[in-house]
Amino acid sequence: MSVDISRVSFDPSKHYSRIVHQQGRVTLDADANEQTAVLLHYLRTVVADVLGPAAVPRGAPGFSVARIPQDPDRDLALGAGRLYVDGLLVENDAPTTYLTQPDGHVDPETAPVPAGPALAYLRAWEREVTVIQDPAIREIALGGTGPDTAARAKVVWQVVLHGFGEEEPDPGAAEASAWFRSWLDGLYRPAGRLAARARYEPTAPSDPCAVAPGARFRGPENQLYRVQVHTSGAGLLPGADPARPVVRARRGRGAGRAAEPVATFVWSRENASVALPVASVAGPVVTVEGWGRDHRLGLDVGDLVELVDDAAAVHAADEAPAVPPQRVHRIVALDVPGRTLTLDADPNAGPPGGQSPLQVGGDPELHPYLRRWDHRPPRGEDALPVVLDTWIPLEDGVEVRFEAPRRPTGTGRDAERGPDGERPAGRFRRGDHWLVPARTIPGDVLWPQAEDGPAAVGPHGVVYRYAPLAYLPAGEGDPVPLVPAFSPLFPPAG
């Protein structure tokens, strides 16, 4: 889930080596977090330069893939140990299996072990954790229900299987790694971009204590807006019908043209950090464990919320989602003494005629919670369509503009067009997000600028790292490992 921070100030292009605190100054969360980011950037860059994109230590080679003799067609064994992927340390503390991996939440019905040849690969990223997911973070000396303090970032990993069939011919063990990199490039790279600005509104406020009329950002408080892709898909060209699929060119192996749905997005003025732990769910009625600290950080009738748990959160990383995202619902009634709220529909039912999402709220071990969003979707929808090349208003003068990714060749605007002069539709992945700090004193947002205005930048997260683990031949043949092993530069004496 998201955390309550003021902004993210780390920028690797500035090449800062450390943060220098000065006496008598205010200490900000952004400074402390940037110091951590500076060190992690250095360490992970060094590891990636030394070990390459993926490697395992010979003494503790993690994530080995093997057949299970008593159940070779249904499950696979995953070995304990360590693996480094793009400099990130990923650890599997104990032997496990494909179906029982701790953060996999694999459904054998929707993601079975392929019968034919397949590729096993690792997907790893960092997930933000608060006291909702780990109550041990809270310092109980501040009170059992008192304020939380710092959050955490956790490395999450999943072993995923991709089967080969008629549309994707078997590359064989020798070409499996090259095929995998090309396949990833064809899915989400390069990613769609976003620009942000605060638009001037000349109407003077009636409240003499309100923000001056010359300000462009007119919110009463500093905010950190989070703009997040809710459903994967292509960006919609201006004037196009959002109900019709977008036809776009596919990159990488198997290139061609494909139709896909229009991407949608949601936004929050609090970095989506307003969340309440859920005790139970009974149809549209949700019982929460407590209310927010105040009205601004709580829930009210008319608010939009999304019911999420650990399983739903990690499934947002799926390259080919087997289940739809959790729908966003509106609160229609509150019972404060009873700690219950009623939504406009059963959050576990799914849309009429559509596929049902994951069932959330029945297992307290998965830490279910309600997350508040602040957008206002069209009637009958739960999110907003991603429309390209159009300034989309959020609130209080803040606007965002989605753009298709730039092509790697050519210069200027021509670089964004294909050989036939066609404008690309762009590709947006579920969970991609951008953070837009808005400040009252300048009456503006803090955003990088280009020569012609606000710069369009790629997503601020989530950063996924991948490593091909093993090639699985058809039948019951032994998997072929694909990750190289390395020996310590300084072996232990004796």
mmCIF file of N, CA, C and O in Angstrom, residues 170-262:
data_model
loop_
_atom_site.group_PDB
_atom_site.id
_atom_site.type_symbol
_atom_site.label_atom_id
_atom_site.label_comp_id
_atom_site.label_asym_id
_atom_site.label_seq_id
_atom_site.Cartn_x
_atom_site.Cartn_y
_atom_site.Cartn_z
ATOM 1 N N ASP A 170 8.266 -22.628 -29.288
ATOM 2 C CA ASP A 170 9.234 -22.968 -28.255
ATOM 3 C C ASP A 170 10.630 -22.497 -28.676
ATOM 4 O O ASP A 170 11.167 -22.948 -29.684
ATOM 5 N N PRO A 171 11.272 -21.574 -27.893
ATOM 6 C CA PRO A 171 12.606 -21.111 -28.273
ATOM 7 C C PRO A 171 13.712 -22.094 -27.912
ATOM 8 O O PRO A 171 14.848 -21.942 -28.381
ATOM 9 N N GLY A 172 13.401 -23.078 -27.051
ATOM 10 C CA GLY A 172 14.432 -23.996 -26.595
ATOM 11 C C GLY A 172 15.249 -23.394 -25.472
ATOM 12 O O GLY A 172 15.234 -22.177 -25.229
ATOM 13 N N ALA A 173 15.996 -24.254 -24.780
ATOM 14 C CA ALA A 173 16.763 -23.795 -23.626
ATOM 15 C C ALA A 173 17.834 -22.790 -24.018
ATOM 16 O O ALA A 173 18.097 -21.827 -23.284
ATOM 17 N N ALA A 174 18.465 -22.962 -25.176
ATOM 18 C CA ALA A 174 19.567 -22.091 -25.573
ATOM 19 C C ALA A 174 19.109 -20.657 -25.833
ATOM 20 O O ALA A 174 19.857 -19.709 -25.611
ATOM 21 N N GLU A 175 17.879 -20.486 -26.313
ATOM 22 C CA GLU A 175 17.384 -19.161 -26.671
ATOM 23 C C GLU A 175 16.340 -18.637 -25.693
ATOM 24 O O GLU A 175 15.760 -17.572 -25.922
ATOM 25 N N ALA A 176 16.099 -19.360 -24.597
ATOM 26 C CA ALA A 176 15.022 -18.976 -23.684
ATOM 27 C C ALA A 176 15.265 -17.609 -23.042
ATOM 28 O O ALA A 176 14.353 -16.787 -22.932
ATOM 29 N N SER A 177 16.500 -17.338 -22.613
ATOM 30 C CA SER A 177 16.790 -16.058 -21.964
ATOM 31 C C SER A 177 16.619 -14.900 -22.932
ATOM 32 O O SER A 177 16.040 -13.849 -22.580
ATOM 33 N N ALA A 178 17.112 -15.041 -24.169
ATOM 34 C CA ALA A 178 16.965 -13.975 -25.160
ATOM 35 C C ALA A 178 15.492 -13.767 -25.503
ATOM 36 O O ALA A 178 15.038 -12.623 -25.666
ATOM 37 N N TRP A 179 14.741 -14.848 -25.622
ATOM 38 C CA TRP A 179 13.308 -14.723 -25.892
ATOM 39 C C TRP A 179 12.619 -13.967 -24.767
ATOM 40 O O TRP A 179 11.758 -13.115 -25.014
ATOM 41 N N PHE A 180 12.996 -14.263 -23.524
ATOM 42 C CA PHE A 180 12.340 -13.641 -22.377
ATOM 43 C C PHE A 180 12.543 -12.125 -22.375
ATOM 44 O O PHE A 180 11.598 -11.365 -22.160
ATOM 45 N N ARG A 181 13.757 -11.664 -22.622
ATOM 46 C CA ARG A 181 14.020 -10.224 -22.639
ATOM 47 C C ARG A 181 13.231 -9.545 -23.747
ATOM 48 O O ARG A 181 12.689 -8.449 -23.573
ATOM 49 N N SER A 182 13.167 -10.188 -24.899
ATOM 50 C CA SER A 182 12.407 -9.607 -26.007
ATOM 51 C C SER A 182 10.916 -9.586 -25.692
ATOM 52 O O SER A 182 10.209 -8.628 -26.031
ATOM 53 N N TRP A 183 10.432 -10.613 -25.043
ATOM 54 C CA TRP A 183 9.015 -10.683 -24.673
ATOM 55 C C TRP A 183 8.652 -9.566 -23.707
ATOM 56 O O TRP A 183 7.617 -8.919 -23.853
ATOM 57 N N LEU A 184 9.510 -9.310 -22.711
ATOM 58 C CA LEU A 184 9.258 -8.223 -21.781
ATOM 59 C C LEU A 184 9.240 -6.876 -22.496
ATOM 60 O O LEU A 184 8.395 -6.015 -22.217
ATOM 61 N N ASP A 185 10.157 -6.678 -23.433
ATOM 62 C CA ASP A 185 10.189 -5.418 -24.180
ATOM 63 C C ASP A 185 8.895 -5.204 -24.949
ATOM 64 O O ASP A 185 8.438 -4.074 -25.112
ATOM 65 N N GLY A 186 8.302 -6.269 -25.425
ATOM 66 C CA GLY A 186 7.066 -6.141 -26.177
ATOM 67 C C GLY A 186 5.852 -5.870 -25.330
ATOM 68 O O GLY A 186 4.818 -5.436 -25.836
ATOM 69 N N LEU A 187 5.958 -6.080 -24.007
ATOM 70 C CA LEU A 187 4.804 -5.889 -23.131
ATOM 71 C C LEU A 187 4.665 -4.456 -22.639
ATOM 72 O O LEU A 187 3.638 -3.812 -22.829
ATOM 73 N N TYR A 188 5.680 -3.959 -21.978
ATOM 74 C CA TYR A 188 5.518 -2.693 -21.247
ATOM 75 C C TYR A 188 6.641 -1.687 -21.473
ATOM 76 O O TYR A 188 6.693 -0.679 -20.769
ATOM 77 N N ARG A 189 7.535 -1.927 -22.382
ATOM 78 C CA ARG A 189 8.658 -1.014 -22.551
ATOM 79 C C ARG A 189 8.676 -0.454 -23.961
ATOM 80 O O ARG A 189 8.582 -1.231 -24.917
ATOM 81 N N PRO A 190 8.855 0.873 -24.103
ATOM 82 C CA PRO A 190 8.877 1.838 -23.012
ATOM 83 C C PRO A 190 7.477 2.138 -22.497
ATOM 84 O O PRO A 190 6.494 1.937 -23.217
ATOM 85 N N ALA A 191 7.398 2.615 -21.277
ATOM 86 C CA ALA A 191 6.105 2.865 -20.645
ATOM 87 C C ALA A 191 5.558 4.222 -21.050
ATOM 88 O O ALA A 191 6.284 5.105 -21.503
ATOM 89 N N GLY A 192 4.250 4.371 -20.899
ATOM 90 C CA GLY A 192 3.620 5.658 -21.123
ATOM 91 C C GLY A 192 4.135 6.694 -20.136
ATOM 92 O O GLY A 192 4.702 6.368 -19.087
ATOM 93 N N ARG A 193 3.930 7.965 -20.456
ATOM 94 C CA ARG A 193 4.480 9.060 -19.657
ATOM 95 C C ARG A 193 3.366 9.982 -19.163
ATOM 96 O O ARG A 193 2.228 9.908 -19.627
ATOM 97 N N LEU A 194 3.746 10.857 -18.240
ATOM 98 C CA LEU A 194 2.783 11.795 -17.674
ATOM 99 C C LEU A 194 3.478 13.118 -17.376
ATOM 100 O O LEU A 194 4.642 13.144 -16.952
ATOM 101 N N ALA A 195 2.759 14.214 -17.605
ATOM 102 C CA ALA A 195 3.195 15.551 -17.210
ATOM 103 C C ALA A 195 2.152 16.135 -16.279
ATOM 104 O O ALA A 195 0.977 15.745 -16.310
ATOM 105 N N ALA A 196 2.564 17.078 -15.431
ATOM 106 C CA ALA A 196 1.642 17.694 -14.471
ATOM 107 C C ALA A 196 1.890 19.191 -14.410
ATOM 108 O O ALA A 196 3.017 19.664 -14.615
ATOM 109 N N ARG A 197 0.838 19.928 -14.098
ATOM 110 C CA ARG A 197 0.944 21.380 -13.968
ATOM 111 C C ARG A 197 -0.177 21.858 -13.058
ATOM 112 O O ARG A 197 -1.116 21.112 -12.737
ATOM 113 N N ALA A 198 -0.086 23.123 -12.645
ATOM 114 C CA ALA A 198 -1.161 23.781 -11.923
ATOM 115 C C ALA A 198 -1.650 24.934 -12.777
ATOM 116 O O ALA A 198 -0.876 25.831 -13.119
ATOM 117 N N ARG A 199 -2.895 24.933 -13.138
ATOM 118 C CA ARG A 199 -3.466 25.920 -14.059
ATOM 119 C C ARG A 199 -3.974 27.129 -13.289
ATOM 120 O O ARG A 199 -4.594 27.012 -12.235
ATOM 121 N N TYR A 200 -3.736 28.312 -13.841
ATOM 122 C CA TYR A 200 -4.192 29.546 -13.211
ATOM 123 C C TYR A 200 -5.702 29.667 -13.329
ATOM 124 O O TYR A 200 -6.279 29.515 -14.408
ATOM 125 N N GLU A 201 -6.352 29.970 -12.199
ATOM 126 C CA GLU A 201 -7.795 30.193 -12.170
ATOM 127 C C GLU A 201 -8.049 31.615 -11.688
ATOM 128 O O GLU A 201 -7.778 31.952 -10.529
ATOM 129 N N PRO A 202 -8.554 32.505 -12.531
ATOM 130 C CA PRO A 202 -8.644 33.923 -12.172
ATOM 131 C C PRO A 202 -9.737 34.271 -11.180
ATOM 132 O O PRO A 202 -9.784 35.391 -10.692
ATOM 133 N N THR A 203 -10.655 33.352 -10.851
ATOM 134 C CA THR A 203 -11.760 33.676 -9.949
ATOM 135 C C THR A 203 -11.235 33.914 -8.535
ATOM 136 O O THR A 203 -10.561 33.063 -7.967
ATOM 137 N N ALA A 204 -11.549 35.074 -7.985
ATOM 138 C CA ALA A 204 -11.070 35.403 -6.644
ATOM 139 C C ALA A 204 -11.893 34.656 -5.597
ATOM 140 O O ALA A 204 -13.104 34.510 -5.736
ATOM 141 N N PRO A 205 -11.255 34.172 -4.527
ATOM 142 C CA PRO A 205 -11.998 33.451 -3.486
ATOM 143 C C PRO A 205 -12.825 34.407 -2.644
ATOM 144 O O PRO A 205 -12.477 35.565 -2.449
ATOM 145 N N SER A 206 -13.948 33.923 -2.125
ATOM 146 C CA SER A 206 -14.791 34.733 -1.251
ATOM 147 C C SER A 206 -14.268 34.760 0.178
ATOM 148 O O SER A 206 -14.562 35.676 0.938
ATOM 149 N N ASP A 207 -13.485 33.745 0.555
ATOM 150 C CA ASP A 207 -12.924 33.669 1.896
ATOM 151 C C ASP A 207 -11.637 34.485 1.957
ATOM 152 O O ASP A 207 -10.685 34.203 1.230
ATOM 153 N N PRO A 208 -11.548 35.519 2.806
ATOM 154 C CA PRO A 208 -10.330 36.331 2.858
ATOM 155 C C PRO A 208 -9.115 35.560 3.353
ATOM 156 O O PRO A 208 -7.984 35.994 3.151
ATOM 157 N N CYS A 209 -9.325 34.396 3.998
ATOM 158 C CA CYS A 209 -8.202 33.585 4.461
ATOM 159 C C CYS A 209 -7.785 32.539 3.443
ATOM 160 O O CYS A 209 -6.884 31.754 3.698
ATOM 161 N N ALA A 210 -8.449 32.516 2.291
ATOM 162 C CA ALA A 210 -8.139 31.514 1.273
ATOM 163 C C ALA A 210 -6.861 31.907 0.525
ATOM 164 O O ALA A 210 -6.318 32.996 0.696
ATOM 165 N N VAL A 211 -6.430 30.985 -0.329
ATOM 166 C CA VAL A 211 -5.221 31.209 -1.107
ATOM 167 C C VAL A 211 -5.429 32.396 -2.047
ATOM 168 O O VAL A 211 -6.522 32.611 -2.562
ATOM 169 N N ALA A 212 -4.370 33.166 -2.268
ATOM 170 C CA ALA A 212 -4.463 34.352 -3.122
ATOM 171 C C ALA A 212 -4.937 33.977 -4.509
ATOM 172 O O ALA A 212 -4.610 32.900 -5.016
ATOM 173 N N PRO A 213 -5.723 34.875 -5.178
ATOM 174 C CA PRO A 213 -6.281 34.533 -6.486
ATOM 175 C C PRO A 213 -5.232 34.363 -7.565
ATOM 176 O O PRO A 213 -5.509 33.774 -8.602
ATOM 177 N N GLY A 214 -4.002 34.875 -7.345
ATOM 178 C CA GLY A 214 -2.968 34.693 -8.357
ATOM 179 C C GLY A 214 -2.368 33.299 -8.347
ATOM 180 O O GLY A 214 -1.587 32.960 -9.235
ATOM 181 N N ALA A 215 -2.679 32.518 -7.328
ATOM 182 C CA ALA A 215 -2.105 31.180 -7.241
ATOM 183 C C ALA A 215 -2.753 30.258 -8.249
ATOM 184 O O ALA A 215 -3.943 30.337 -8.505
ATOM 185 N N ARG A 216 -1.944 29.359 -8.783
ATOM 186 C CA ARG A 216 -2.483 28.383 -9.728
ATOM 187 C C ARG A 216 -2.993 27.151 -8.988
ATOM 188 O O ARG A 216 -4.076 26.668 -9.243
ATOM 189 N N PHE A 217 -2.173 26.608 -8.056
ATOM 190 C CA PHE A 217 -2.695 25.551 -7.181
ATOM 191 C C PHE A 217 -3.462 26.228 -6.055
ATOM 192 O O PHE A 217 -2.908 27.015 -5.291
ATOM 193 N N ARG A 218 -4.755 25.944 -5.945
ATOM 194 C CA ARG A 218 -5.623 26.664 -5.040
ATOM 195 C C ARG A 218 -6.091 25.808 -3.858
ATOM 196 O O ARG A 218 -7.069 26.150 -3.195
ATOM 197 N N GLY A 219 -5.411 24.700 -3.612
ATOM 198 C CA GLY A 219 -5.776 23.895 -2.463
ATOM 199 C C GLY A 219 -5.387 24.577 -1.156
ATOM 200 O O GLY A 219 -4.409 25.331 -1.099
ATOM 201 N N PRO A 220 -6.113 24.322 -0.079
ATOM 202 C CA PRO A 220 -5.812 24.962 1.207
ATOM 203 C C PRO A 220 -4.620 24.354 1.918
ATOM 204 O O PRO A 220 -4.111 24.941 2.886
ATOM 205 N N GLU A 221 -4.146 23.170 1.508
ATOM 206 C CA GLU A 221 -3.038 22.490 2.166
ATOM 207 C C GLU A 221 -2.067 21.946 1.135
ATOM 208 O O GLU A 221 -2.430 21.710 -0.032
ATOM 209 N N ASN A 222 -0.829 21.735 1.569
ATOM 210 C CA ASN A 222 0.130 21.035 0.726
ATOM 211 C C ASN A 222 -0.337 19.596 0.542
ATOM 212 O O ASN A 222 -0.810 18.953 1.486
ATOM 213 N N GLN A 223 -0.194 19.074 -0.664
ATOM 214 C CA GLN A 223 -0.672 17.728 -0.972
ATOM 215 C C GLN A 223 0.375 16.972 -1.769
ATOM 216 O O GLN A 223 1.245 17.575 -2.413
ATOM 217 N N LEU A 224 0.274 15.639 -1.704
ATOM 218 C CA LEU A 224 1.051 14.775 -2.592
ATOM 219 C C LEU A 224 0.055 13.942 -3.383
ATOM 220 O O LEU A 224 -0.478 12.950 -2.887
ATOM 221 N N TYR A 225 -0.210 14.378 -4.607
ATOM 222 C CA TYR A 225 -1.165 13.674 -5.456
ATOM 223 C C TYR A 225 -0.509 12.411 -6.020
ATOM 224 O O TYR A 225 0.656 12.422 -6.407
ATOM 225 N N ARG A 226 -1.295 11.362 -6.053
ATOM 226 C CA ARG A 226 -0.850 10.095 -6.652
ATOM 227 C C ARG A 226 -1.787 9.783 -7.806
ATOM 228 O O ARG A 226 -3.000 9.640 -7.603
ATOM 229 N N VAL A 227 -1.238 9.683 -8.992
ATOM 230 C CA VAL A 227 -1.987 9.311 -10.190
ATOM 231 C C VAL A 227 -1.559 7.901 -10.553
ATOM 232 O O VAL A 227 -0.380 7.658 -10.832
ATOM 233 N N GLN A 228 -2.491 6.947 -10.554
ATOM 234 C CA GLN A 228 -2.132 5.537 -10.680
ATOM 235 C C GLN A 228 -2.990 4.843 -11.716
ATOM 236 O O GLN A 228 -4.212 5.026 -11.764
ATOM 237 N N VAL A 229 -2.344 4.043 -12.555
ATOM 238 C CA VAL A 229 -3.056 3.254 -13.553
ATOM 239 C C VAL A 229 -3.830 2.152 -12.839
ATOM 240 O O VAL A 229 -3.272 1.388 -12.047
ATOM 241 N N HIS A 230 -5.121 2.072 -13.127
ATOM 242 C CA HIS A 230 -5.986 1.103 -12.445
ATOM 243 C C HIS A 230 -6.141 -0.182 -13.256
ATOM 244 O O HIS A 230 -6.107 -1.276 -12.699
ATOM 245 N N THR A 231 -6.340 -0.056 -14.548
ATOM 246 C CA THR A 231 -6.403 -1.233 -15.426
ATOM 247 C C THR A 231 -5.414 -1.048 -16.567
ATOM 248 O O THR A 231 -5.318 0.035 -17.148
ATOM 249 N N SER A 232 -4.684 -2.106 -16.872
ATOM 250 C CA SER A 232 -3.692 -2.051 -17.945
ATOM 251 C C SER A 232 -4.374 -1.861 -19.293
ATOM 252 O O SER A 232 -5.509 -2.286 -19.504
ATOM 253 N N GLY A 233 -3.647 -1.229 -20.200
ATOM 254 C CA GLY A 233 -4.176 -1.045 -21.544
ATOM 255 C C GLY A 233 -3.439 0.041 -22.276
ATOM 256 O O GLY A 233 -2.364 0.491 -21.866
ATOM 257 N N ALA A 234 -4.019 0.473 -23.363
ATOM 258 C CA ALA A 234 -3.425 1.501 -24.202
ATOM 259 C C ALA A 234 -4.062 2.850 -23.912
ATOM 260 O O ALA A 234 -5.208 2.932 -23.459
ATOM 261 N N GLY A 235 -3.300 3.902 -24.160
ATOM 262 C CA GLY A 235 -3.852 5.245 -24.043
ATOM 263 C C GLY A 235 -4.806 5.543 -25.180
ATOM 264 O O GLY A 235 -4.643 5.055 -26.301
ATOM 265 N N LEU A 236 -5.804 6.335 -24.882
ATOM 266 C CA LEU A 236 -6.844 6.661 -25.853
ATOM 267 C C LEU A 236 -6.464 7.954 -26.565
ATOM 268 O O LEU A 236 -6.159 8.963 -25.922
ATOM 269 N N LEU A 237 -6.478 7.924 -27.890
ATOM 270 C CA LEU A 237 -6.208 9.135 -28.643
ATOM 271 C C LEU A 237 -7.374 10.107 -28.498
ATOM 272 O O LEU A 237 -8.527 9.685 -28.359
ATOM 273 N N PRO A 238 -7.119 11.410 -28.504
ATOM 274 C CA PRO A 238 -8.199 12.391 -28.319
ATOM 275 C C PRO A 238 -9.319 12.199 -29.333
ATOM 276 O O PRO A 238 -9.082 12.003 -30.522
ATOM 277 N N GLY A 239 -10.549 12.235 -28.844
ATOM 278 C CA GLY A 239 -11.709 12.089 -29.705
ATOM 279 C C GLY A 239 -12.132 10.663 -29.977
ATOM 280 O O GLY A 239 -13.186 10.434 -30.569
ATOM 281 N N ALA A 240 -11.349 9.670 -29.543
ATOM 282 C CA ALA A 240 -11.684 8.269 -29.793
ATOM 283 C C ALA A 240 -12.732 7.795 -28.781
ATOM 284 O O ALA A 240 -12.914 8.384 -27.716
ATOM 285 N N ASP A 241 -13.404 6.710 -29.120
ATOM 286 C CA ASP A 241 -14.448 6.140 -28.277
ATOM 287 C C ASP A 241 -13.807 5.292 -27.182
ATOM 288 O O ASP A 241 -13.141 4.298 -27.483
ATOM 289 N N PRO A 242 -13.972 5.642 -25.885
ATOM 290 C CA PRO A 242 -13.349 4.849 -24.822
ATOM 291 C C PRO A 242 -13.913 3.447 -24.691
ATOM 292 O O PRO A 242 -13.308 2.596 -24.041
ATOM 293 N N ALA A 243 -15.068 3.182 -25.305
ATOM 294 C CA ALA A 243 -15.661 1.845 -25.216
ATOM 295 C C ALA A 243 -15.061 0.876 -26.227
ATOM 296 O O ALA A 243 -15.290 -0.328 -26.140
ATOM 297 N N ARG A 244 -14.321 1.379 -27.199
ATOM 298 C CA ARG A 244 -13.754 0.521 -28.242
ATOM 299 C C ARG A 244 -12.299 0.208 -27.925
ATOM 300 O O ARG A 244 -11.564 1.067 -27.437
ATOM 301 N N PRO A 245 -11.842 -1.020 -28.205
ATOM 302 C CA PRO A 245 -10.432 -1.362 -27.962
ATOM 303 C C PRO A 245 -9.512 -0.512 -28.835
ATOM 304 O O PRO A 245 -9.886 -0.029 -29.905
ATOM 305 N N VAL A 246 -8.290 -0.346 -28.346
ATOM 306 C CA VAL A 246 -7.269 0.397 -29.076
ATOM 307 C C VAL A 246 -6.390 -0.594 -29.821
ATOM 308 O O VAL A 246 -5.946 -1.593 -29.258
ATOM 309 N N VAL A 247 -6.147 -0.329 -31.090
ATOM 310 C CA VAL A 247 -5.257 -1.168 -31.888
ATOM 311 C C VAL A 247 -3.882 -0.531 -31.883
ATOM 312 O O VAL A 247 -3.721 0.644 -32.232
ATOM 313 N N ARG A 248 -2.878 -1.263 -31.428
ATOM 314 C CA ARG A 248 -1.535 -0.726 -31.356
ATOM 315 C C ARG A 248 -0.544 -1.721 -31.918
ATOM 316 O O ARG A 248 -0.822 -2.917 -32.037
ATOM 317 N N ALA A 249 0.636 -1.217 -32.240
ATOM 318 C CA ALA A 249 1.712 -2.066 -32.745
ATOM 319 C C ALA A 249 2.397 -2.762 -31.574
ATOM 320 O O ALA A 249 2.653 -2.161 -30.538
ATOM 321 N N ARG A 250 2.702 -4.053 -31.748
ATOM 322 C CA ARG A 250 3.428 -4.797 -30.734
ATOM 323 C C ARG A 250 4.903 -4.802 -31.083
ATOM 324 O O ARG A 250 5.285 -4.952 -32.237
ATOM 325 N N ARG A 251 5.754 -4.646 -30.034
ATOM 326 C CA ARG A 251 7.188 -4.673 -30.223
ATOM 327 C C ARG A 251 7.735 -6.030 -29.844
ATOM 328 O O ARG A 251 7.063 -6.870 -29.280
ATOM 329 N N GLY A 252 9.024 -6.236 -30.141
ATOM 330 C CA GLY A 252 9.687 -7.469 -29.765
ATOM 331 C C GLY A 252 9.308 -8.612 -30.678
ATOM 332 O O GLY A 252 8.781 -8.446 -31.766
ATOM 333 N N ARG A 253 9.622 -9.832 -30.232
ATOM 334 C CA ARG A 253 9.299 -11.021 -31.018
ATOM 335 C C ARG A 253 7.790 -11.190 -31.099
ATOM 336 O O ARG A 253 7.066 -10.928 -30.163
ATOM 337 N N GLY A 254 7.329 -11.633 -32.230
ATOM 338 C CA GLY A 254 5.897 -11.733 -32.443
ATOM 339 C C GLY A 254 5.272 -10.392 -32.713
ATOM 340 O O GLY A 254 4.108 -10.163 -32.406
ATOM 341 N N ALA A 255 6.079 -9.454 -33.270
ATOM 342 C CA ALA A 255 5.569 -8.108 -33.515
ATOM 343 C C ALA A 255 4.423 -8.146 -34.505
ATOM 344 O O ALA A 255 4.339 -9.025 -35.359
ATOM 345 N N GLY A 256 3.566 -7.198 -34.396
ATOM 346 C CA GLY A 256 2.411 -7.100 -35.269
ATOM 347 C C GLY A 256 1.470 -6.057 -34.705
ATOM 348 O O GLY A 256 1.904 -5.073 -34.126
ATOM 349 N N ARG A 257 0.186 -6.258 -34.878
ATOM 350 C CA ARG A 257 -0.797 -5.323 -34.343
ATOM 351 C C ARG A 257 -1.785 -6.109 -33.478
ATOM 352 O O ARG A 257 -2.129 -7.247 -33.792
ATOM 353 N N ALA A 258 -2.205 -5.482 -32.401
ATOM 354 C CA ALA A 258 -3.107 -6.159 -31.467
ATOM 355 C C ALA A 258 -4.092 -5.143 -30.904
ATOM 356 O O ALA A 258 -3.778 -3.962 -30.762
ATOM 357 N N ALA A 259 -5.289 -5.628 -30.587
ATOM 358 C CA ALA A 259 -6.310 -4.786 -29.962
ATOM 359 C C ALA A 259 -6.287 -5.025 -28.463
ATOM 360 O O ALA A 259 -6.175 -6.165 -28.006
ATOM 361 N N GLU A 260 -6.369 -3.953 -27.699
ATOM 362 C CA GLU A 260 -6.405 -4.080 -26.250
ATOM 363 C C GLU A 260 -7.300 -2.997 -25.671
ATOM 364 O O GLU A 260 -7.576 -1.981 -26.316
ATOM 365 N N PRO A 261 -7.766 -3.190 -24.434
ATOM 366 C CA PRO A 261 -8.700 -2.218 -23.854
ATOM 367 C C PRO A 261 -8.014 -0.899 -23.538
ATOM 368 O O PRO A 261 -6.790 -0.797 -23.475
ATOM 369 N N VAL A 262 -8.837 0.103 -23.308
ATOM 370 C CA VAL A 262 -8.334 1.413 -22.914
ATOM 371 C C VAL A 262 -7.908 1.369 -21.450
ATOM 372 O O VAL A 262 -8.633 0.861 -20.590
#
